[in-house]
Short mmCIF file of C-alpha atoms in Angstrom, two decimals:
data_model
loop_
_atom_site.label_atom_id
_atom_site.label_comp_id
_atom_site.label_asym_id
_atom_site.label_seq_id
_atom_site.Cartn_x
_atom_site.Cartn_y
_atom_site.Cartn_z
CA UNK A 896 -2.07 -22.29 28.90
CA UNK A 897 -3.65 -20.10 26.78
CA UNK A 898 -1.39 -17.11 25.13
CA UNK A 899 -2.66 -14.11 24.58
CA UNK A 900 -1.02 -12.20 21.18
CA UNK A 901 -2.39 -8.56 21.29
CA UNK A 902 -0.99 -6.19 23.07
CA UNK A 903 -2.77 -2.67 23.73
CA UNK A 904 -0.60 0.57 22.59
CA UNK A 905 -0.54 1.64 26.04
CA UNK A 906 0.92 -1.40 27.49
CA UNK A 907 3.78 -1.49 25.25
CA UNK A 908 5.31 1.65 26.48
CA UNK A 909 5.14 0.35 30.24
CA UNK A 910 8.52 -0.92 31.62
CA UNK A 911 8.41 -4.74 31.84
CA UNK A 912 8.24 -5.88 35.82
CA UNK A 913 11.41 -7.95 35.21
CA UNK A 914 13.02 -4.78 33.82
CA UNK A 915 11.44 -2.62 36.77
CA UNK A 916 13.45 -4.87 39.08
CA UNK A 917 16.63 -4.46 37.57
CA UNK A 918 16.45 -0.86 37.57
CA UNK A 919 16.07 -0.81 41.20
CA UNK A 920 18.60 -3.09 41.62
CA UNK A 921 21.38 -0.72 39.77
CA UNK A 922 20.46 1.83 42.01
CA UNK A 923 20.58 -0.67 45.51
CA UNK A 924 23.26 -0.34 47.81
CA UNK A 925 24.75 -0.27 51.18
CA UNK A 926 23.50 2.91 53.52
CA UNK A 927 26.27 2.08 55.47
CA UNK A 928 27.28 0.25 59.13
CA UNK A 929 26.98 0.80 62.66
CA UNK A 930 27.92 -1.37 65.48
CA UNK A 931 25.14 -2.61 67.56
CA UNK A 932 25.03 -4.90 70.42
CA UNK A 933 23.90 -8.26 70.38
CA UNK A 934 20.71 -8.00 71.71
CA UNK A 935 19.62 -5.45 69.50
CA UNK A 936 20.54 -7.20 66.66
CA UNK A 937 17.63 -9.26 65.65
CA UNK A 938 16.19 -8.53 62.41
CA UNK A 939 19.71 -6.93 61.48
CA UNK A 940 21.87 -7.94 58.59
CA UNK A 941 25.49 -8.82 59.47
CA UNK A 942 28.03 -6.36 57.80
CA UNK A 943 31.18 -8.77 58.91
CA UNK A 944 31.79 -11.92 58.86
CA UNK A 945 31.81 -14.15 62.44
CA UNK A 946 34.89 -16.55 63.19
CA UNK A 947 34.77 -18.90 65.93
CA UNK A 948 37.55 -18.10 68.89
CA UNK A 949 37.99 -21.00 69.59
CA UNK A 950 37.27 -24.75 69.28
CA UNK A 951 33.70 -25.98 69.77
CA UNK A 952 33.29 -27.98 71.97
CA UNK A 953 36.02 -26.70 73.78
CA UNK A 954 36.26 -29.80 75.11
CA UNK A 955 35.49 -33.18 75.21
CA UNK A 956 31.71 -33.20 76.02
CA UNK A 957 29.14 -36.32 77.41
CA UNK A 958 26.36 -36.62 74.86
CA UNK A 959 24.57 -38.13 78.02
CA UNK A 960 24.69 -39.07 81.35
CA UNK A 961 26.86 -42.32 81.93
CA UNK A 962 30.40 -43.87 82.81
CA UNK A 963 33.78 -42.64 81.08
CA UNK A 964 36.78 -45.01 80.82
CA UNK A 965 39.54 -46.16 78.94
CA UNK A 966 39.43 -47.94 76.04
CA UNK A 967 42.41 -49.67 77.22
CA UNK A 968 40.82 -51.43 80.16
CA UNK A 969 37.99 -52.80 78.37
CA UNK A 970 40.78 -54.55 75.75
CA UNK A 971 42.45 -56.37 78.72
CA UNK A 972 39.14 -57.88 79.35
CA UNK A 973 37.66 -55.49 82.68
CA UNK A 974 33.87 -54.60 83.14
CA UNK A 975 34.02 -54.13 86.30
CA UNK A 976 35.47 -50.24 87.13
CA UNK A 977 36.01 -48.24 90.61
CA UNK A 978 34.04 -45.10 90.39
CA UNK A 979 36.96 -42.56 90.98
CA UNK A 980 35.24 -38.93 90.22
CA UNK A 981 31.60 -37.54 89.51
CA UNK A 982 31.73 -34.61 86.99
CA UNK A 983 29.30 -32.09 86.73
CA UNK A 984 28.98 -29.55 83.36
CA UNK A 985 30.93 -26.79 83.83
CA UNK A 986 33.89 -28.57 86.16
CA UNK A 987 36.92 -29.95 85.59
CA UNK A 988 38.13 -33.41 86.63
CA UNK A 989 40.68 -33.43 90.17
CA UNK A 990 42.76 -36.45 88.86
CA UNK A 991 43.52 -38.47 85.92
CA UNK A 992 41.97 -41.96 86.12
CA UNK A 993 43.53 -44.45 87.83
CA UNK A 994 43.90 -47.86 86.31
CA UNK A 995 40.62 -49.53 86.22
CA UNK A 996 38.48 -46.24 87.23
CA UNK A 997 36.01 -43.98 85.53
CA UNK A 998 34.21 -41.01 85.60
CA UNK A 999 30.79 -41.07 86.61
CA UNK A 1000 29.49 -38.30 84.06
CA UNK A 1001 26.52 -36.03 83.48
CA UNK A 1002 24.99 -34.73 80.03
CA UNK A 1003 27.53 -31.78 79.24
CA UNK A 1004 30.37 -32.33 81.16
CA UNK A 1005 34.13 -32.28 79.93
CA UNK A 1006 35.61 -35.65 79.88
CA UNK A 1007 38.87 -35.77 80.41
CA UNK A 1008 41.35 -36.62 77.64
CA UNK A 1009 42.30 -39.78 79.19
CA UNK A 1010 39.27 -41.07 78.78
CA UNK A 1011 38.33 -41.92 75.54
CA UNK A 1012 34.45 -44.39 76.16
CA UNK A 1013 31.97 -43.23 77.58
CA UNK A 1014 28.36 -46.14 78.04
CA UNK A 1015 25.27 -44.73 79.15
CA UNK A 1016 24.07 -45.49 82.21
CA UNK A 1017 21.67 -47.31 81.59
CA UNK A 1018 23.79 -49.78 80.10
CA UNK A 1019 25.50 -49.93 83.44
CA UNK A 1020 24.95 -51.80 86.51
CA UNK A 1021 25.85 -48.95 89.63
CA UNK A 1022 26.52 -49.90 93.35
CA UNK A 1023 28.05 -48.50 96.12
CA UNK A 1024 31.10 -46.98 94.77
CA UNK A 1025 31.45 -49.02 91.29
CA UNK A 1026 29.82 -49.69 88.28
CA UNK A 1027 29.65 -52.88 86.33
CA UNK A 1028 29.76 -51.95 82.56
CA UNK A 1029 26.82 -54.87 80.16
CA UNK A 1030 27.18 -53.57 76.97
CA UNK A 1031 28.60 -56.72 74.17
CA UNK A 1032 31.08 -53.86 72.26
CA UNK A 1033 32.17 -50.22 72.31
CA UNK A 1034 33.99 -48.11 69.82
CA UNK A 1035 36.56 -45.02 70.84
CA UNK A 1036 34.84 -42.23 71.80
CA UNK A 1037 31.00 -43.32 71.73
CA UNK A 1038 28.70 -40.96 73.02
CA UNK A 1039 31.59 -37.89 73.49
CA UNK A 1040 31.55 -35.39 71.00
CA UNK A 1041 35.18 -34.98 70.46
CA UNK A 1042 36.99 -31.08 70.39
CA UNK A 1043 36.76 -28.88 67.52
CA UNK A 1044 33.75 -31.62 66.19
CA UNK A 1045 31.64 -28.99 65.74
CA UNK A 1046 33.50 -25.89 64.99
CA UNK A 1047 37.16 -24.87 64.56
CA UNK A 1048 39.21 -22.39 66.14
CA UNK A 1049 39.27 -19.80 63.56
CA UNK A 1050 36.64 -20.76 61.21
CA UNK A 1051 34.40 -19.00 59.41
CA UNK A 1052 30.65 -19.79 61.18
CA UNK A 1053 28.66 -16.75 59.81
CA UNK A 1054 29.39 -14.96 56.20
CA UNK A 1055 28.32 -11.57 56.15
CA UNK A 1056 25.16 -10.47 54.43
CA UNK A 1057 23.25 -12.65 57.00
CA UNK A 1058 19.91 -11.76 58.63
CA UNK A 1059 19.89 -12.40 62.22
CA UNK A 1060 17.21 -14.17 64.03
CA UNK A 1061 16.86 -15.41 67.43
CA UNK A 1062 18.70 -18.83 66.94
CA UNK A 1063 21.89 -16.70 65.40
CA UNK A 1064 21.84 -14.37 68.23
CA UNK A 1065 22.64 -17.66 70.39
CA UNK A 1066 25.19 -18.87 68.37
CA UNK A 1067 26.84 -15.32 67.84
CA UNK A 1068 26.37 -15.02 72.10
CA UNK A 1069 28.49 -18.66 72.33
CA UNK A 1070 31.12 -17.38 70.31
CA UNK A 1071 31.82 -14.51 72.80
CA UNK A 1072 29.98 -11.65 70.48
CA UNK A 1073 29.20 -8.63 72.42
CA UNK A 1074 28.98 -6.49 69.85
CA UNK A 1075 28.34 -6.79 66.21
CA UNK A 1076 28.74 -4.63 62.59
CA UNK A 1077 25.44 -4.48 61.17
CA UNK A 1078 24.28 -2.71 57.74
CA UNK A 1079 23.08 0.79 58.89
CA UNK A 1080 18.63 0.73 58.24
CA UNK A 1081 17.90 3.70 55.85
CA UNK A 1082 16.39 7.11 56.75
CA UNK A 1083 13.44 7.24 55.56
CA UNK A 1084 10.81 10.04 54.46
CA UNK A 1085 6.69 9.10 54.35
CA UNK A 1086 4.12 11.45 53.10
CA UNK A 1087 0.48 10.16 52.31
CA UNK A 1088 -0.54 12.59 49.56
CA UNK A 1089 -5.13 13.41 48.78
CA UNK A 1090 -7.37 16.11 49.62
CA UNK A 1091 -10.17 13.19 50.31
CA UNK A 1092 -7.91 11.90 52.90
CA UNK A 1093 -8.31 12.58 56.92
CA UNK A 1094 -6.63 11.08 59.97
CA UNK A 1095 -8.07 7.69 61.19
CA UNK A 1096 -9.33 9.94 64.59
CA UNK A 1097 -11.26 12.14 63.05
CA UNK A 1098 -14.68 12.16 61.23
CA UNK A 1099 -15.32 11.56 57.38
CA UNK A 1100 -17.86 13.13 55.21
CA UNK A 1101 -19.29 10.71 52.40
CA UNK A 1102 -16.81 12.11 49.86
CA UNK A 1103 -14.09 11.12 52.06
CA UNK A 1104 -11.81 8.06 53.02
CA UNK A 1105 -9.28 7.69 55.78
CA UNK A 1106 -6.18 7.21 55.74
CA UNK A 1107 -5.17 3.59 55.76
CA UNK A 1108 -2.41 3.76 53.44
CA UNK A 1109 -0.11 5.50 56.19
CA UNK A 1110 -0.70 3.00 59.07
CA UNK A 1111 -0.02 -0.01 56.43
CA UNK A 1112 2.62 1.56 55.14
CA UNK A 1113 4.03 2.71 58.57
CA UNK A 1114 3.64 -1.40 59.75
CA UNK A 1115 5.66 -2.17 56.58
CA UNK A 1116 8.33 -0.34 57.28
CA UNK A 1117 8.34 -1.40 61.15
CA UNK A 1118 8.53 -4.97 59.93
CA UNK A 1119 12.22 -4.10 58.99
CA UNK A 1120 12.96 -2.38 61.90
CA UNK A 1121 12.28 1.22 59.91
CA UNK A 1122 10.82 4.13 61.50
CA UNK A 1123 10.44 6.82 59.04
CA UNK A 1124 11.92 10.31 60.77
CA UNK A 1125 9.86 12.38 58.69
CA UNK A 1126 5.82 11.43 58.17
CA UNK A 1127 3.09 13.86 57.06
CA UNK A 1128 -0.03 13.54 54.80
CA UNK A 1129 -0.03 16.59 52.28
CA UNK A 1130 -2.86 18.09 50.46
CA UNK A 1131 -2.96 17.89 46.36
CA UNK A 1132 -1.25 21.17 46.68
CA UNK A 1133 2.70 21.46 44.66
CA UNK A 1134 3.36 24.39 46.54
CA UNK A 1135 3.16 22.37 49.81
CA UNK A 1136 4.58 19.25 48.65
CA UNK A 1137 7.10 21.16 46.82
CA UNK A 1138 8.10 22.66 50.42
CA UNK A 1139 7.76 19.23 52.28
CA UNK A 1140 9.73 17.03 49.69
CA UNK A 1141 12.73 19.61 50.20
CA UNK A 1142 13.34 18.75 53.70
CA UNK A 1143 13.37 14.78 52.71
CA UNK A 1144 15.61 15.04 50.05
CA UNK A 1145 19.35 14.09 51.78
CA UNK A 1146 17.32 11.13 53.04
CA UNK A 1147 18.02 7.47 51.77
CA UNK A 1148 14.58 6.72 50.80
CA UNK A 1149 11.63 8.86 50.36
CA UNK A 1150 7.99 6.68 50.28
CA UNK A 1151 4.62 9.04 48.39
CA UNK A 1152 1.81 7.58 48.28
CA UNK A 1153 -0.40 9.06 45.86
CA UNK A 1154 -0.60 11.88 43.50
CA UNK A 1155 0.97 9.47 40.37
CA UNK A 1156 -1.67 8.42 38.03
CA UNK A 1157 -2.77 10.42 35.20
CA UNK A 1158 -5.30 12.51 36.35
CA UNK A 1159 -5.16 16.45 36.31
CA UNK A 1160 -4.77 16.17 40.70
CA UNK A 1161 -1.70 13.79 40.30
CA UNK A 1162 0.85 15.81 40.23
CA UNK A 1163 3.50 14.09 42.07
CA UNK A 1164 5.89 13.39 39.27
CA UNK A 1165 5.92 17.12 38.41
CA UNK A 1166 7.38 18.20 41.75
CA UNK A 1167 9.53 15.50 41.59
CA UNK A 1168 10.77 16.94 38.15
CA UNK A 1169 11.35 20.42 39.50
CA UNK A 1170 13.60 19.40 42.54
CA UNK A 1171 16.07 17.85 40.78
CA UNK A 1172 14.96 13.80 40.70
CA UNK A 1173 15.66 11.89 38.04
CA UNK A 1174 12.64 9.47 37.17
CA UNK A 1175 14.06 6.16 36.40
CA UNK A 1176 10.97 4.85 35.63
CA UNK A 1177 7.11 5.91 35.65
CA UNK A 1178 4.15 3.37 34.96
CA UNK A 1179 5.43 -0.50 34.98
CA UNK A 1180 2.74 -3.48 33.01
CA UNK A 1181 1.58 -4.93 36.06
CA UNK A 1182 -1.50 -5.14 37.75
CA UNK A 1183 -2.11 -3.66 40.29
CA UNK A 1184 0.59 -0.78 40.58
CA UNK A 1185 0.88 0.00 37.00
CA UNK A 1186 1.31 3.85 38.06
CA UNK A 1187 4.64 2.98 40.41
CA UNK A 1188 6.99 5.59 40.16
CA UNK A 1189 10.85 5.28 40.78
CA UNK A 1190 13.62 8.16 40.65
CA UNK A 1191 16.89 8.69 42.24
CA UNK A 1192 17.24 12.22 44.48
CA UNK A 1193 20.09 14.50 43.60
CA UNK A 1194 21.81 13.47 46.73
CA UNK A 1195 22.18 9.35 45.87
CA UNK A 1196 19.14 8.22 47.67
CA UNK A 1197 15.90 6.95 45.98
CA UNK A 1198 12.16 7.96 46.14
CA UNK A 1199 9.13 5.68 45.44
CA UNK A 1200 5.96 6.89 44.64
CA UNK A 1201 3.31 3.96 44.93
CA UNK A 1202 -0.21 4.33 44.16
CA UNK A 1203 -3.03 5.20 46.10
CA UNK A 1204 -5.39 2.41 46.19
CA UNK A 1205 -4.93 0.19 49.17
CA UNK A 1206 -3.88 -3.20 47.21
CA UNK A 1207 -1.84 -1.39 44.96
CA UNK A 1208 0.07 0.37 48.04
CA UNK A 1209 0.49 -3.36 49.40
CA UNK A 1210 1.56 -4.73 46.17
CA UNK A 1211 3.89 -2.01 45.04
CA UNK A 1212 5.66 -2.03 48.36
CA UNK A 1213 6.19 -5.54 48.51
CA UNK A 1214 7.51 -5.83 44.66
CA UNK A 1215 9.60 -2.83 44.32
CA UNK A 1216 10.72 -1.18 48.12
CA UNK A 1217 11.43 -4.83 49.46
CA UNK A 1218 13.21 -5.61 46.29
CA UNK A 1219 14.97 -2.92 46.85
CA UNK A 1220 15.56 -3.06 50.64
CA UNK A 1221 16.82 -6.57 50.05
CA UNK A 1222 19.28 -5.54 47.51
CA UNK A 1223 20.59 -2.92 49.80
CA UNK A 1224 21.49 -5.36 52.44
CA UNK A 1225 23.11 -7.72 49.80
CA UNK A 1226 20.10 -10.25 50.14
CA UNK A 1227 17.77 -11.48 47.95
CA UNK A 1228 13.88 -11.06 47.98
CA UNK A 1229 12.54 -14.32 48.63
CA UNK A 1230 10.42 -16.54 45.69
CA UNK A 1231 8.33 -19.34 46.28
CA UNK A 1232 6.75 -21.87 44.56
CA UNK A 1233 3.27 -24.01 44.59
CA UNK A 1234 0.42 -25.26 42.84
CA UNK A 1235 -2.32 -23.13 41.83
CA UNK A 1236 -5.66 -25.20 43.39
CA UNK A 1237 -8.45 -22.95 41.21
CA UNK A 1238 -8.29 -22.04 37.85
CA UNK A 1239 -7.66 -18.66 37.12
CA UNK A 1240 -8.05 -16.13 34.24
CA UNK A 1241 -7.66 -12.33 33.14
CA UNK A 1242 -8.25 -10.18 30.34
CA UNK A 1243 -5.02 -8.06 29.60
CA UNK A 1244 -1.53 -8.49 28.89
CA UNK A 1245 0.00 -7.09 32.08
CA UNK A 1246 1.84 -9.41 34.62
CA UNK A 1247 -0.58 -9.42 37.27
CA UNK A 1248 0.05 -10.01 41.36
CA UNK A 1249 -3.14 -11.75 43.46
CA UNK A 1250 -3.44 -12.55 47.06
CA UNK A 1251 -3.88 -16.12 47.63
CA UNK A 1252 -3.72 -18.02 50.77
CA UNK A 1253 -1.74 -21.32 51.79
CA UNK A 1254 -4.13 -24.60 52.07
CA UNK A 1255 -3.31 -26.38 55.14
CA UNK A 1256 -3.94 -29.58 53.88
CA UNK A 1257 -2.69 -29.78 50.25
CA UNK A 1258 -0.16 -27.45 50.74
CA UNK A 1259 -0.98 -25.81 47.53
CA UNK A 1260 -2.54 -22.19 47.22
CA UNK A 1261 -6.38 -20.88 46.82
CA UNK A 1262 -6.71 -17.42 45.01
CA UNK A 1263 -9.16 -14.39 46.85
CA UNK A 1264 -11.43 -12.97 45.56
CA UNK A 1265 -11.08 -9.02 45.72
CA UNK A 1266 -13.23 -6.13 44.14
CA UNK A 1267 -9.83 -4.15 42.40
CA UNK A 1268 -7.44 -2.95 43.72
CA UNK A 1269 -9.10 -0.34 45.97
CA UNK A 1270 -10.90 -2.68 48.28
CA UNK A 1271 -9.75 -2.22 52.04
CA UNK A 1272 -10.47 -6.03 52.22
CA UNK A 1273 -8.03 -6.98 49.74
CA UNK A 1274 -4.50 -8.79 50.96
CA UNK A 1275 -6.39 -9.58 54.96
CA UNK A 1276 -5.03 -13.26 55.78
CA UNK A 1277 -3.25 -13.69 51.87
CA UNK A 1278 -0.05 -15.53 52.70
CA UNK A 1279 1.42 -14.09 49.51
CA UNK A 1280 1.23 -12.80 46.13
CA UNK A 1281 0.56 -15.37 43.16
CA UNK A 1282 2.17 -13.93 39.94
CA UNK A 1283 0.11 -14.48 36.85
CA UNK A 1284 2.64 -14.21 33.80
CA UNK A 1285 2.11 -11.65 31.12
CA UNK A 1286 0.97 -13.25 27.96
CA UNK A 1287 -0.72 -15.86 29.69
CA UNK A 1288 -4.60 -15.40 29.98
CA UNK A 1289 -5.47 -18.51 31.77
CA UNK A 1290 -3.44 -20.41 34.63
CA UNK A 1291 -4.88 -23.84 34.85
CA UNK A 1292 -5.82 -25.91 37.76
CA UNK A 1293 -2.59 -27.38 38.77
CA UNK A 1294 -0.06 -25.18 37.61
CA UNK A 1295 2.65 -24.23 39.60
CA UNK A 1296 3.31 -20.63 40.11
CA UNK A 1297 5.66 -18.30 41.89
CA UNK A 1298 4.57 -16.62 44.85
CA UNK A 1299 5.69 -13.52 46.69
CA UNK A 1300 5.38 -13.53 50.50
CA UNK A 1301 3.24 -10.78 51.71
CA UNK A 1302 3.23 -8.98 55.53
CA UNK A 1303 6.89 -10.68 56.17
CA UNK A 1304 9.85 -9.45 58.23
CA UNK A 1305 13.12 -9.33 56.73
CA UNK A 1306 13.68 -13.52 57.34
#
């Protein structure tokens, strides 16, 4: 790789990305629990941890259909056995086995203690109302899965700080969980900020673009299960935003996008200054999103204010409000890795995120090709973010990189 050495004046007062990220993190934290029940749970992160009640299996259970005896009978030399019972999943056995008996057996079923072999059936020979048993050798307790094999009574199954998904909420139902403590989801504040900006429905003039950002944004959020309780686009007014941002600010998270770039319009931090936030940071060297903006409110929560072109909205979302939504749930964001399959280059020192897609075939990752950061097209069917380092001008053919998945749910 090549290095680059020079560094422009303006990018060395920009907070480094890996610095931006620990920042956020120092501010992360719980918004609190709420007990939810089980089926609404999915896509919820588990604020207790889950112990088993009891031993799983609860019993002895047939692996498959077949015959159950004692081990004891086979020693003295019998194959041929009596069938004395057949036993179904879910019943329990009348009698215990009589001396050279079994238990015909489905897939499931409990077999009873005294039984202790169970051969598949097709390694039997069935008529009438015995069974003659072929196989050359058993062992004790082939084919059952013994009590407490998989689980014990009392054992810790799920820590807390765990996402659920579909296949948890079916372990968490066999464990007898009606109800479960869950980390509380945020309350969160959207405003879409830009005189040039109009509602998807109506009509735009040539000096005019409509407002994507808010339905992206809004399909973000809903990814995490978030639906923002306050959502309004605002003209490049401070009299008006001044006014809206008061209402939002006892919320956990407030989301602007817009309004935080240099021009004379962008006046976003300014407001932000005059009710009380505290700007933690302003302007971070990556591309795009170098204009992010992160403060805390007076109340504890946090507000982002992510830049207006579409990418950028995308990108800064996904680095800094996921990071930060992950931390808040005591989980961390999730980095991948694979091999760059086109060489790639830039100009500048900044760390810089591009969409790539997933090759099917190699398994490695193929770069788009966008036109900046304000092209509508820019992120449709990427499978993630490739991170080009700072300092690093070229990324060969072959290199392995991290990636960032983009568009993902909280799993």
């Amino acid at each position: 790789m090549k290095t680059i050495t020079t560094t422009t004046l303006t990018e060395k007062k920009l907070v480094r990305y890996t610095e931006a990220l620990q920042l956020i993190n120092a501010h992360a934290g719980s918004f609190g629990r709420e007990r939810v029940a089980l089926d609404d749970a999915d896509g919820r992160v588990l604020a207790e941890h889950i112990f088993a009640d009891r031993d799983y299996p609860p019993f002895n259970r047939a692996s498959m259909d077949g015959f159950a005896f004692r081990s004891s009978d086979w020693e003295c030399g019998r194959r041929d056995y009596s069938i004395q019972e057949t036993l179904y999943a879910g019943q329990i056995h009348e009698a215990e086995l009589a001396p050279g008996a079994c238990y015909k057996v489905m897939t499931g079923a409990a077999v009873p203690p005294c039984a202790d072999v169970l051969v598949h059936r097709e390694e039997a020979l069935e008529y009438g109302h015995g069974t003659l048993m072929l196989p050359d050798r058993i062992k004790s307790y082939q084919n059952i899965v013994r009590i407490g094999e998989d689980i014990r009574s009392h054992e810790m199954i799920v820590p807390a700080q765990t996402a659920c998904d579909p296949s948890l909420i079916g372990l968490l139902a066999g464990v007898g969980k009606k109800t479960l403590m869950v980390e509380r989801m945020p309350r969160v504040a959207l405003y879409t900020t830009g005189n040039e900006i109009v509602p998807v429905k109506e009509a735009v003039s040539g000096a005019q673009v409509r407002n994507s950002n808010k339905h992206l944004l809004l399909a973000l959020l809903r990814k995490w299960k978030i639906k923002p309780d306050l959502c309004e686009h605002l003209p490049d007014n401070k009299t008006l935003l001044t006014l809206a941002l008061q209402k939002a600010l006892t919320h956990d998270i407030i989301i602007l996008n817009g309004g935080v770039s240099s021009g004379d319009a962008e006046m976003v931090p300014q407001v932000l200054k005059k009710l009380g936030v505290e700007q933690v940071f302003h302007q971070v060297a990556i591309k795009p999103g170098k204009e992010i903006y992160f403060g805390k409110l007076p109340r504890g929560g946090v507000v982002f204010a992510l830049p207006g072109n579409p990418f950028s909205c995308l990108v800064t979302f996904t680095l800094f409000i996921e990071e930060f939504l992950y931390s808040s749930f005591g989980l961390k964001q999730p980095v991948y890795q694979s091999t760059l399959l086109e060489q790639r280059e830039k100009s500048h020192g900044l760390t810089e995120f591009f969409p790539v897609k997933i090759d099917a075939i190699s398994s490695g990752v193929l770069p788009f090709s966008i036109n900046g950061s304000g092209d509508i097209r820019a992120g449709v069917g990427a499978h993630a973010l490739g991170v080009h380092l700072a300092g690093h001008q070229v990324i060969k053919r072959g290199t392995v990189i991290n990636l960032i998945p983009l568009n993902t749910t909280l799993l």
